[in-house]
mmCIF file of C-alpha atoms in Angstrom:
data_model
loop_
_atom_site.group_PDB
_atom_site.id
_atom_site.type_symbol
_atom_site.label_atom_id
_atom_site.label_comp_id
_atom_site.label_asym_id
_atom_site.label_seq_id
_atom_site.Cartn_x
_atom_site.Cartn_y
_atom_site.Cartn_z
ATOM 1 C CA MET A 1 0.000 0.000 0.000
ATOM 2 C CA GLU A 2 2.866 2.310 0.694
ATOM 3 C CA GLY A 3 4.170 1.544 -2.771
ATOM 4 C CA LEU A 4 0.842 2.672 -4.225
ATOM 5 C CA LYS A 5 1.141 6.058 -2.565
ATOM 6 C CA ASN A 6 4.768 6.382 -3.603
ATOM 7 C CA LYS A 7 4.537 8.233 -6.914
ATOM 8 C CA LYS A 8 8.277 7.908 -7.333
ATOM 9 C CA SER A 9 8.031 4.098 -7.402
ATOM 10 C CA GLN A 10 5.256 4.240 -9.988
ATOM 11 C CA PHE A 11 7.246 6.675 -12.106
ATOM 12 C CA ILE A 12 10.313 4.424 -11.971
ATOM 13 C CA GLY A 13 8.256 1.390 -12.979
ATOM 14 C CA ILE A 14 6.669 3.198 -15.925
ATOM 15 C CA THR A 15 10.032 4.642 -16.986
ATOM 16 C CA ILE A 16 11.674 1.201 -16.967
ATOM 17 C CA MET A 17 8.819 -0.202 -19.016
ATOM 18 C CA VAL A 18 8.972 2.618 -21.579
ATOM 19 C CA VAL A 19 12.756 2.259 -21.920
ATOM 20 C CA LEU A 20 12.387 -1.501 -22.395
ATOM 21 C CA MET A 21 9.613 -0.957 -24.919
ATOM 22 C CA VAL A 22 11.615 1.549 -26.977
ATOM 23 C CA PHE A 23 14.718 -0.650 -26.879
ATOM 24 C CA THR A 24 12.733 -3.762 -27.831
ATOM 25 C CA VAL A 25 10.921 -2.105 -30.736
ATOM 26 C CA SER A 26 14.169 -0.587 -32.035
ATOM 27 C CA GLN A 27 15.849 -4.005 -31.933
ATOM 28 C CA VAL A 28 12.884 -5.711 -33.589
ATOM 29 C CA LEU A 29 12.714 -3.161 -36.395
ATOM 30 C CA LYS A 30 16.462 -3.227 -37.024
ATOM 31 C CA GLY A 31 17.069 -4.566 -40.517
ATOM 32 C CA GLU A 32 13.329 -4.726 -41.264
ATOM 33 C CA SER A 33 11.585 -2.862 -44.062
ATOM 34 C CA ILE A 34 9.434 -0.225 -42.383
ATOM 35 C CA ASP A 35 7.360 0.199 -45.548
ATOM 36 C CA SER A 36 6.496 -3.504 -45.707
ATOM 37 C CA ILE A 37 5.600 -3.537 -41.997
ATOM 38 C CA VAL A 38 3.332 -0.499 -42.401
ATOM 39 C CA THR A 39 1.713 -2.084 -45.462
ATOM 40 C CA ALA A 40 1.065 -5.287 -43.521
ATOM 41 C CA LEU A 41 -0.386 -3.378 -40.562
ATOM 42 C CA ARG A 42 -2.723 -1.459 -42.873
ATOM 43 C CA SER A 43 -3.983 -4.704 -44.387
ATOM 44 C CA VAL A 44 -5.656 -5.660 -41.110
ATOM 45 C CA LYS A 45 -9.205 -4.396 -40.700
ATOM 46 C CA PRO A 46 -9.639 -2.285 -37.514
ATOM 47 C CA ILE A 47 -12.470 -4.569 -36.363
ATOM 48 C CA TYR A 48 -9.942 -7.311 -35.576
ATOM 49 C CA ILE A 49 -7.828 -5.016 -33.425
ATOM 50 C CA LEU A 50 -10.906 -3.654 -31.675
ATOM 51 C CA THR A 51 -12.051 -7.232 -31.055
ATOM 52 C CA GLY A 52 -8.698 -8.077 -29.462
ATOM 53 C CA ILE A 53 -8.813 -4.995 -27.260
ATOM 54 C CA GLY A 54 -12.432 -5.753 -26.357
ATOM 55 C CA MET A 55 -11.434 -9.272 -25.300
ATOM 56 C CA MET A 56 -8.779 -7.802 -23.011
ATOM 57 C CA LEU A 57 -11.233 -5.330 -21.497
ATOM 58 C CA LEU A 58 -13.512 -8.280 -20.783
ATOM 59 C CA TYR A 59 -10.492 -10.120 -19.342
ATOM 60 C CA ALA A 60 -9.907 -7.349 -16.781
ATOM 61 C CA SER A 61 -13.640 -7.028 -16.111
ATOM 62 C CA LEU A 62 -14.021 -10.734 -15.321
ATOM 63 C CA GLU A 63 -11.461 -10.432 -12.533
ATOM 64 C CA GLY A 64 -13.696 -7.724 -11.126
ATOM 65 C CA VAL A 65 -16.701 -10.050 -11.402
ATOM 66 C CA ASN A 66 -14.776 -12.669 -9.440
ATOM 67 C CA ILE A 67 -13.947 -10.107 -6.753
ATOM 68 C CA TRP A 68 -17.628 -9.145 -6.608
ATOM 69 C CA LEU A 69 -18.726 -12.776 -6.202
ATOM 70 C CA ILE A 70 -16.349 -13.362 -3.305
ATOM 71 C CA ILE A 71 -16.934 -10.016 -1.588
ATOM 72 C CA ARG A 72 -20.689 -10.603 -1.808
ATOM 73 C CA GLY A 73 -20.109 -14.071 -0.350
ATOM 74 C CA LEU A 74 -18.398 -12.360 2.579
ATOM 75 C CA LYS A 75 -21.618 -10.362 3.157
ATOM 76 C CA TYR A 76 -20.452 -7.001 1.789
ATOM 77 C CA ARG A 77 -22.943 -4.956 -0.204
ATOM 78 C CA THR A 78 -20.848 -3.604 -3.058
ATOM 79 C CA SER A 79 -21.490 -2.689 -6.688
ATOM 80 C CA ILE A 80 -20.261 -4.873 -9.506
ATOM 81 C CA LEU A 81 -19.016 -1.782 -11.361
ATOM 82 C CA LYS A 82 -16.768 -0.853 -8.444
ATOM 83 C CA CYS A 83 -15.383 -4.403 -8.373
ATOM 84 C CA ILE A 84 -14.747 -4.313 -12.123
ATOM 85 C CA GLY A 85 -12.759 -1.171 -11.392
ATOM 86 C CA TYR A 86 -10.640 -3.194 -8.948
ATOM 87 C CA GLY A 87 -9.975 -5.621 -11.798
ATOM 88 C CA PHE A 88 -8.551 -2.811 -13.941
ATOM 89 C CA VAL A 89 -6.535 -1.529 -10.990
ATOM 90 C CA GLY A 90 -4.962 -4.963 -10.697
ATOM 91 C CA PHE A 91 -4.113 -5.039 -14.408
ATOM 92 C CA TYR A 92 -2.522 -1.586 -14.334
ATOM 93 C CA PHE A 93 -0.358 -2.008 -11.241
ATOM 94 C CA SER A 94 0.622 -5.560 -12.204
ATOM 95 C CA SER A 95 1.775 -4.202 -15.562
ATOM 96 C CA ILE A 96 4.041 -1.465 -14.214
ATOM 97 C CA THR A 97 5.709 -3.499 -11.454
ATOM 98 C CA PRO A 98 8.288 -6.322 -11.746
ATOM 99 C CA SER A 99 6.766 -9.836 -11.732
ATOM 100 C CA ALA A 100 3.301 -8.229 -11.415
ATOM 101 C CA SER A 101 4.052 -7.702 -7.713
ATOM 102 C CA GLY A 102 2.101 -4.461 -7.328
ATOM 103 C CA GLY A 103 -1.306 -5.609 -8.546
ATOM 104 C CA GLN A 104 -2.757 -7.224 -5.440
ATOM 105 C CA PRO A 105 -1.402 -4.658 -2.914
ATOM 106 C CA ALA A 106 -2.978 -1.909 -5.031
ATOM 107 C CA GLN A 107 -6.305 -3.734 -5.128
ATOM 108 C CA VAL A 108 -6.217 -4.195 -1.346
ATOM 109 C CA TYR A 109 -5.536 -0.459 -0.958
ATOM 110 C CA TYR A 110 -8.434 0.538 -3.221
ATOM 111 C CA MET A 111 -10.816 -1.876 -1.486
ATOM 112 C CA LYS A 112 -9.757 -0.644 1.958
ATOM 113 C CA LYS A 113 -10.377 2.911 0.734
ATOM 114 C CA ASP A 114 -13.955 1.809 0.027
ATOM 115 C CA GLY A 115 -14.423 0.239 3.440
ATOM 116 C CA ILE A 116 -13.688 -3.387 2.590
ATOM 117 C CA SER A 117 -11.464 -4.905 5.256
ATOM 118 C CA VAL A 118 -7.943 -6.079 4.447
ATOM 119 C CA THR A 119 -8.932 -9.567 5.584
ATOM 120 C CA ALA A 120 -11.846 -9.706 3.133
ATOM 121 C CA SER A 121 -9.877 -8.254 0.224
ATOM 122 C CA SER A 122 -6.856 -10.498 0.879
ATOM 123 C CA LEU A 123 -9.134 -13.524 1.059
ATOM 124 C CA SER A 124 -10.837 -12.686 -2.225
ATOM 125 C CA LEU A 125 -7.510 -12.156 -3.969
ATOM 126 C CA MET A 126 -6.142 -15.412 -2.555
ATOM 127 C CA LEU A 127 -9.039 -17.362 -4.080
ATOM 128 C CA ILE A 128 -8.550 -15.580 -7.392
ATOM 129 C CA LEU A 129 -4.802 -16.244 -7.294
ATOM 130 C CA PHE A 130 -5.449 -19.947 -6.691
ATOM 131 C CA ALA A 131 -7.864 -20.172 -9.637
ATOM 132 C CA HIS A 132 -5.491 -18.145 -11.839
ATOM 133 C CA GLN A 133 -2.469 -20.315 -11.060
ATOM 134 C CA LEU A 134 -4.477 -23.497 -11.552
ATOM 135 C CA VAL A 135 -5.700 -22.454 -15.013
ATOM 136 C CA VAL A 136 -2.348 -21.019 -16.116
ATOM 137 C CA VAL A 137 -0.355 -24.095 -15.089
ATOM 138 C CA ILE A 138 -2.840 -26.546 -16.636
ATOM 139 C CA TYR A 139 -2.963 -24.564 -19.897
ATOM 140 C CA ALA A 140 0.840 -24.451 -20.093
ATOM 141 C CA LEU A 141 1.148 -28.136 -19.236
ATOM 142 C CA ILE A 142 -1.288 -29.074 -22.015
ATOM 143 C CA GLY A 143 0.622 -26.809 -24.381
ATOM 144 C CA LEU A 144 3.946 -28.409 -23.528
ATOM 145 C CA LEU A 145 2.598 -31.940 -23.874
ATOM 146 C CA THR A 146 0.710 -31.426 -27.139
ATOM 147 C CA ASN A 147 2.541 -28.657 -28.976
ATOM 148 C CA THR A 148 5.207 -29.857 -31.395
ATOM 149 C CA ASN A 149 5.531 -26.446 -33.051
ATOM 150 C CA ILE A 150 7.325 -24.655 -30.236
ATOM 151 C CA GLY A 151 9.722 -22.367 -32.038
ATOM 152 C CA GLY A 152 13.005 -21.091 -30.720
ATOM 153 C CA SER A 153 14.354 -24.140 -28.996
ATOM 154 C CA GLN A 154 17.374 -22.072 -28.021
ATOM 155 C CA LEU A 155 18.853 -22.706 -24.595
ATOM 156 C CA ALA A 156 17.770 -19.259 -23.341
ATOM 157 C CA ASN A 157 14.130 -19.908 -24.258
ATOM 158 C CA THR A 158 14.224 -23.365 -22.698
ATOM 159 C CA ILE A 159 15.611 -21.966 -19.456
ATOM 160 C CA LEU A 160 12.963 -19.218 -19.390
ATOM 161 C CA LEU A 161 10.202 -21.742 -19.943
ATOM 162 C CA ALA A 162 11.510 -24.108 -17.273
ATOM 163 C CA PHE A 163 11.938 -21.259 -14.770
ATOM 164 C CA GLY A 164 8.463 -19.882 -15.420
ATOM 165 C CA PHE A 165 6.771 -23.259 -15.210
ATOM 166 C CA ILE A 166 8.590 -24.265 -12.028
ATOM 167 C CA THR A 167 7.914 -20.970 -10.206
ATOM 168 C CA ASN A 168 4.225 -20.969 -11.164
ATOM 169 C CA ALA A 169 3.853 -24.631 -10.205
ATOM 170 C CA ILE A 170 5.551 -23.983 -6.844
ATOM 171 C CA LEU A 171 3.160 -21.097 -6.167
ATOM 172 C CA LEU A 172 0.158 -23.295 -6.996
ATOM 173 C CA ILE A 173 1.467 -26.134 -4.816
ATOM 174 C CA GLY A 174 2.119 -23.634 -2.016
ATOM 175 C CA ILE A 175 -1.497 -22.452 -2.101
ATOM 176 C CA ILE A 176 -2.756 -26.062 -2.080
ATOM 177 C CA LEU A 177 -0.525 -26.809 0.920
ATOM 178 C CA LEU A 178 -1.939 -23.745 2.668
ATOM 179 C CA VAL A 179 -5.457 -25.037 2.076
ATOM 180 C CA TYR A 180 -4.869 -28.514 3.467
ATOM 181 C CA TRP A 181 -1.641 -28.418 5.495
ATOM 182 C CA PRO A 182 -1.100 -24.843 6.780
ATOM 183 C CA LYS A 183 1.027 -26.006 9.732
ATOM 184 C CA LEU A 184 3.433 -27.727 7.324
ATOM 185 C CA VAL A 185 3.775 -24.467 5.381
ATOM 186 C CA PHE A 186 4.484 -22.629 8.623
ATOM 187 C CA LYS A 187 7.277 -25.106 9.464
ATOM 188 C CA ILE A 188 8.785 -24.838 5.973
ATOM 189 C CA LEU A 189 8.773 -21.041 6.014
ATOM 190 C CA ASN A 190 10.212 -20.998 9.522
ATOM 191 C CA PHE A 191 12.984 -23.356 8.383
ATOM 192 C CA PHE A 192 13.973 -21.040 5.528
ATOM 193 C CA GLY A 193 13.656 -18.044 7.820
ATOM 194 C CA LEU A 194 16.056 -19.712 10.244
ATOM 195 C CA LEU A 195 18.528 -20.396 7.419
ATOM 196 C CA LEU A 196 18.397 -16.760 6.363
ATOM 197 C CA HIS A 197 18.933 -15.714 9.979
ATOM 198 C CA ARG A 198 21.933 -18.021 10.420
ATOM 199 C CA SER A 199 23.430 -16.748 7.178
ATOM 200 C CA ARG A 200 22.913 -13.219 8.589
ATOM 201 C CA ILE A 201 20.751 -12.136 5.668
ATOM 202 C CA ILE A 202 17.980 -11.544 8.212
ATOM 203 C CA LYS A 203 19.056 -10.125 11.560
ATOM 204 C CA ASN A 204 15.799 -9.965 13.512
ATOM 205 C CA LYS A 205 14.698 -13.581 13.941
ATOM 206 C CA GLU A 206 11.653 -12.789 16.108
ATOM 207 C CA LYS A 207 10.336 -10.219 13.627
ATOM 208 C CA ILE A 208 10.455 -12.622 10.669
ATOM 209 C CA GLU A 209 8.829 -15.407 12.733
ATOM 210 C CA LYS A 210 6.016 -13.074 13.729
ATOM 211 C CA LYS A 211 5.522 -11.984 10.117
ATOM 212 C CA ILE A 212 5.446 -15.588 8.887
ATOM 213 C CA SER A 213 2.984 -16.539 11.614
ATOM 214 C CA SER A 214 0.590 -13.679 10.823
ATOM 215 C CA SER A 215 0.771 -14.384 7.075
ATOM 216 C CA VAL A 216 0.065 -18.086 7.529
ATOM 217 C CA GLU A 217 -2.845 -17.319 9.870
ATOM 218 C CA GLU A 218 -4.331 -14.967 7.287
ATOM 219 C CA TYR A 219 -4.011 -17.542 4.510
ATOM 220 C CA GLU A 220 -5.311 -20.273 6.814
ATOM 221 C CA ARG A 221 -8.524 -18.296 7.200
ATOM 222 C CA GLY A 222 -8.693 -18.175 3.424
ATOM 223 C CA ALA A 223 -8.071 -21.913 3.225
ATOM 224 C CA ILE A 224 -10.942 -22.628 5.594
ATOM 225 C CA TYR A 225 -13.199 -20.394 3.522
ATOM 226 C CA MET A 226 -12.166 -22.217 0.323
ATOM 227 C CA ARG A 227 -12.908 -25.619 1.857
ATOM 228 C CA ASN A 228 -16.277 -24.442 3.137
ATOM 229 C CA ASN A 229 -17.360 -22.798 -0.136
ATOM 230 C CA PRO A 230 -16.531 -25.238 -2.964
ATOM 231 C CA ILE A 231 -19.341 -23.972 -5.220
ATOM 232 C CA LEU A 232 -18.035 -20.408 -5.042
ATOM 233 C CA LEU A 233 -14.511 -21.615 -5.780
ATOM 234 C CA LEU A 234 -15.846 -23.570 -8.757
ATOM 235 C CA LYS A 235 -17.588 -20.452 -10.113
ATOM 236 C CA VAL A 236 -14.430 -18.367 -9.682
ATOM 237 C CA THR A 237 -12.329 -21.029 -11.421
ATOM 238 C CA ALA A 238 -14.809 -21.288 -14.327
ATOM 239 C CA LEU A 239 -14.768 -17.510 -14.830
ATOM 240 C CA THR A 240 -10.983 -17.520 -14.591
ATOM 241 C CA LEU A 241 -10.841 -20.172 -17.323
ATOM 242 C CA VAL A 242 -12.902 -17.882 -19.588
ATOM 243 C CA GLN A 243 -10.742 -14.915 -18.566
ATOM 244 C CA ILE A 244 -7.406 -16.606 -19.345
ATOM 245 C CA SER A 245 -8.796 -18.054 -22.583
ATOM 246 C CA LEU A 246 -9.673 -14.536 -23.756
ATOM 247 C CA LEU A 247 -6.132 -13.362 -23.014
ATOM 248 C CA TYR A 248 -4.533 -16.297 -24.807
ATOM 249 C CA ALA A 249 -6.862 -16.027 -27.835
ATOM 250 C CA VAL A 250 -5.778 -12.502 -28.820
ATOM 251 C CA PRO A 251 -2.941 -13.722 -31.116
ATOM 252 C CA TYR A 252 -5.521 -15.812 -33.001
ATOM 253 C CA VAL A 253 -7.694 -12.738 -33.623
ATOM 254 C CA VAL A 254 -4.647 -10.938 -35.046
ATOM 255 C CA TYR A 255 -3.746 -14.070 -37.032
ATOM 256 C CA ARG A 256 -7.190 -14.098 -38.629
ATOM 257 C CA GLY A 257 -6.975 -10.347 -39.150
ATOM 258 C CA PHE A 258 -4.127 -10.922 -41.599
ATOM 259 C CA GLY A 259 -6.343 -13.361 -43.494
ATOM 260 C CA LEU A 260 -4.270 -16.331 -42.346
ATOM 261 C CA SER A 261 -5.682 -19.810 -41.813
ATOM 262 C CA GLY A 262 -4.525 -23.381 -41.373
ATOM 263 C CA TYR A 263 -4.107 -23.367 -37.607
ATOM 264 C CA THR A 264 -6.921 -23.618 -35.070
ATOM 265 C CA ILE A 265 -7.632 -21.204 -32.249
ATOM 266 C CA MET A 266 -6.384 -23.815 -29.758
ATOM 267 C CA ASP A 267 -3.022 -23.972 -31.552
ATOM 268 C CA LEU A 268 -2.416 -20.288 -30.890
ATOM 269 C CA ILE A 269 -4.003 -20.326 -27.420
ATOM 270 C CA LEU A 270 -1.675 -23.079 -26.248
ATOM 271 C CA MET A 271 1.374 -21.362 -27.736
ATOM 272 C CA GLN A 272 0.425 -18.133 -25.957
ATOM 273 C CA ALA A 273 -0.031 -20.138 -22.749
ATOM 274 C CA ILE A 274 3.543 -21.386 -23.068
ATOM 275 C CA LEU A 275 4.838 -17.883 -23.798
ATOM 276 C CA ASN A 276 2.994 -16.329 -20.865
ATOM 277 C CA ILE A 277 4.227 -18.818 -18.316
ATOM 278 C CA ALA A 278 7.788 -18.372 -19.599
ATOM 279 C CA VAL A 279 7.789 -14.601 -18.917
ATOM 280 C CA SER A 280 5.425 -14.458 -15.921
ATOM 281 C CA SER A 281 8.127 -14.766 -13.251
ATOM 282 C CA LEU A 282 10.678 -12.434 -14.821
ATOM 283 C CA PRO A 283 11.313 -9.179 -12.916
ATOM 284 C CA LEU A 284 10.203 -7.075 -15.885
ATOM 285 C CA PRO A 285 7.207 -4.698 -15.821
ATOM 286 C CA GLY A 286 4.587 -6.270 -18.043
ATOM 287 C CA GLY A 287 7.125 -8.772 -19.316
ATOM 288 C CA VAL A 288 8.201 -6.078 -21.781
ATOM 289 C CA GLY A 289 11.138 -7.191 -23.879
ATOM 290 C CA ALA A 290 10.887 -10.879 -23.057
ATOM 291 C CA SER A 291 7.308 -11.211 -24.355
ATOM 292 C CA GLU A 292 8.169 -9.608 -27.670
ATOM 293 C CA SER A 293 11.357 -11.622 -28.123
ATOM 294 C CA LEU A 294 9.717 -14.958 -27.330
ATOM 295 C CA PHE A 295 6.783 -14.128 -29.594
ATOM 296 C CA LEU A 296 9.163 -13.717 -32.526
ATOM 297 C CA SER A 297 10.669 -17.147 -31.955
ATOM 298 C CA MET A 298 7.540 -19.058 -30.952
ATOM 299 C CA PHE A 299 4.992 -17.668 -33.419
ATOM 300 C CA MET A 300 7.098 -17.833 -36.595
ATOM 301 C CA VAL A 301 5.312 -21.053 -37.559
ATOM 302 C CA PHE A 302 1.934 -19.264 -37.541
ATOM 303 C CA TYR A 303 2.674 -15.868 -39.084
ATOM 304 C CA GLY A 304 5.608 -16.614 -41.348
ATOM 305 C CA LYS A 305 8.640 -14.358 -41.693
ATOM 306 C CA LYS A 306 6.829 -11.593 -43.575
ATOM 307 C CA LEU A 307 3.990 -11.090 -41.075
ATOM 308 C CA LEU A 308 5.802 -12.066 -37.864
ATOM 309 C CA VAL A 309 6.867 -8.578 -36.748
ATOM 310 C CA PRO A 310 3.531 -6.923 -37.691
ATOM 311 C CA GLY A 311 1.740 -9.783 -35.910
ATOM 312 C CA MET A 312 3.804 -9.269 -32.769
ATOM 313 C CA LEU A 313 3.220 -5.500 -32.787
ATOM 314 C CA LEU A 314 -0.545 -5.802 -33.213
ATOM 315 C CA THR A 315 -0.781 -8.572 -30.620
ATOM 316 C CA ARG A 316 1.097 -6.545 -27.992
ATOM 317 C CA ILE A 317 -0.899 -3.416 -28.798
ATOM 318 C CA SER A 318 -4.116 -5.396 -28.409
ATOM 319 C CA ASN A 319 -3.315 -7.505 -25.348
ATOM 320 C CA PHE A 320 -1.134 -5.105 -23.377
ATOM 321 C CA TYR A 321 -0.329 -1.517 -24.334
ATOM 322 C CA SER A 322 -3.835 -0.291 -25.208
ATOM 323 C CA VAL A 323 -5.361 -1.934 -22.124
ATOM 324 C CA LEU A 324 -2.534 -0.558 -19.971
ATOM 325 C CA VAL A 325 -3.524 2.990 -20.948
ATOM 326 C CA ILE A 326 -7.228 2.306 -20.398
ATOM 327 C CA SER A 327 -6.640 0.613 -17.033
ATOM 328 C CA GLY A 328 -4.380 3.481 -15.951
ATOM 329 C CA ILE A 329 -7.152 5.985 -16.680
ATOM 330 C CA ILE A 330 -9.712 3.859 -14.807
ATOM 331 C CA SER A 331 -7.319 3.492 -11.844
ATOM 332 C CA LEU A 332 -6.891 7.263 -11.691
ATOM 333 C CA ILE A 333 -10.653 7.827 -11.830
ATOM 334 C CA MET A 334 -11.206 5.329 -9.020
ATOM 335 C CA TYR A 335 -8.476 6.950 -6.933
ATOM 336 C CA LEU A 336 -10.005 10.425 -7.331
ATOM 337 C CA TRP A 337 -13.610 9.272 -6.993
ATOM 338 C CA PRO A 338 -15.095 9.949 -3.537
ATOM 339 C CA SER A 339 -15.104 6.761 -1.476
ATOM 340 C CA LYS A 340 -18.396 5.203 -0.506
ATOM 341 C CA LYS A 341 -17.928 2.903 2.439
ATOM 342 C CA GLU A 342 -19.269 -0.547 1.726
ATOM 343 C CA VAL A 343 -21.640 -1.902 4.347
ATOM 344 C CA ARG A 344 -21.197 -5.387 5.728
ATOM 345 C CA GLU A 345 -24.412 -7.293 6.115
ATOM 346 C CA GLY A 346 -25.211 -9.422 9.116
ATOM 347 C CA ILE A 347 -24.091 -13.026 8.783
#
């Protein structure tokens, strides 16, 4: 929350992203014919780009719907439009911070500003994180097992993919352990905390133990809620599946926009699933730089050499940059909008 109020941190994050974007585009366009790229971009009807952007707006909105479902389940009377706003807040702050680390703290801040307790907001975001990780890991696993067209088998890409898959799988396993074996998680975290203390990386042993204990207790409450509300968790997971599918399908919309055919929507969805998991854990705002580079190696088989760069540019404009601007504007409006304290109903 402090990071949200720190305009300097936001400015640094945006600056890093812009620098990465400019550097990436300059490298991509080096040696390419600008005229042929412009001609290719003009060949795509605007309706395809608008469709891709619309899918991403729905993607961010569905996270808000999930927040609304959970918050309502916790007996808060809140508007669905306000919760959709929280979804856009999450997209914006995740995009401008390394490894998407600023999204959830920003959402907690905005919800607290509207009178939703930190416990309730943290719980809702934990359920959403669980559903998100479950869908992302399963999608990527299916992609890895079925996709024989993975381009760019270079060592660097393989390492990125392995790192992304392992870190996302560990996070998913960690949440599952919290749901069923929270005391085991507490012991594991304490063990690593002790190692860090003995190696003198952490000096205050009592402080870290207290922090671990309070975090585990908070997530344990969430675990109990998940076990007691399986239908709600199923609804959230189903909506998350639709949400992630919309995100992953954007390259297919661009692909069809160029008049290309021969590959199915699932071919491109699964390739995008592999790409996303490869860059998701990198400490880069919005995965800028890595996403573009991997796209050029992985999607060559779909777009061909001539349309690869235009396809990458339109895909990133549709699934990231345009929505980043829109979500930033919505986040600013929500920040300036007078807060209306949400009322908690009797249980």
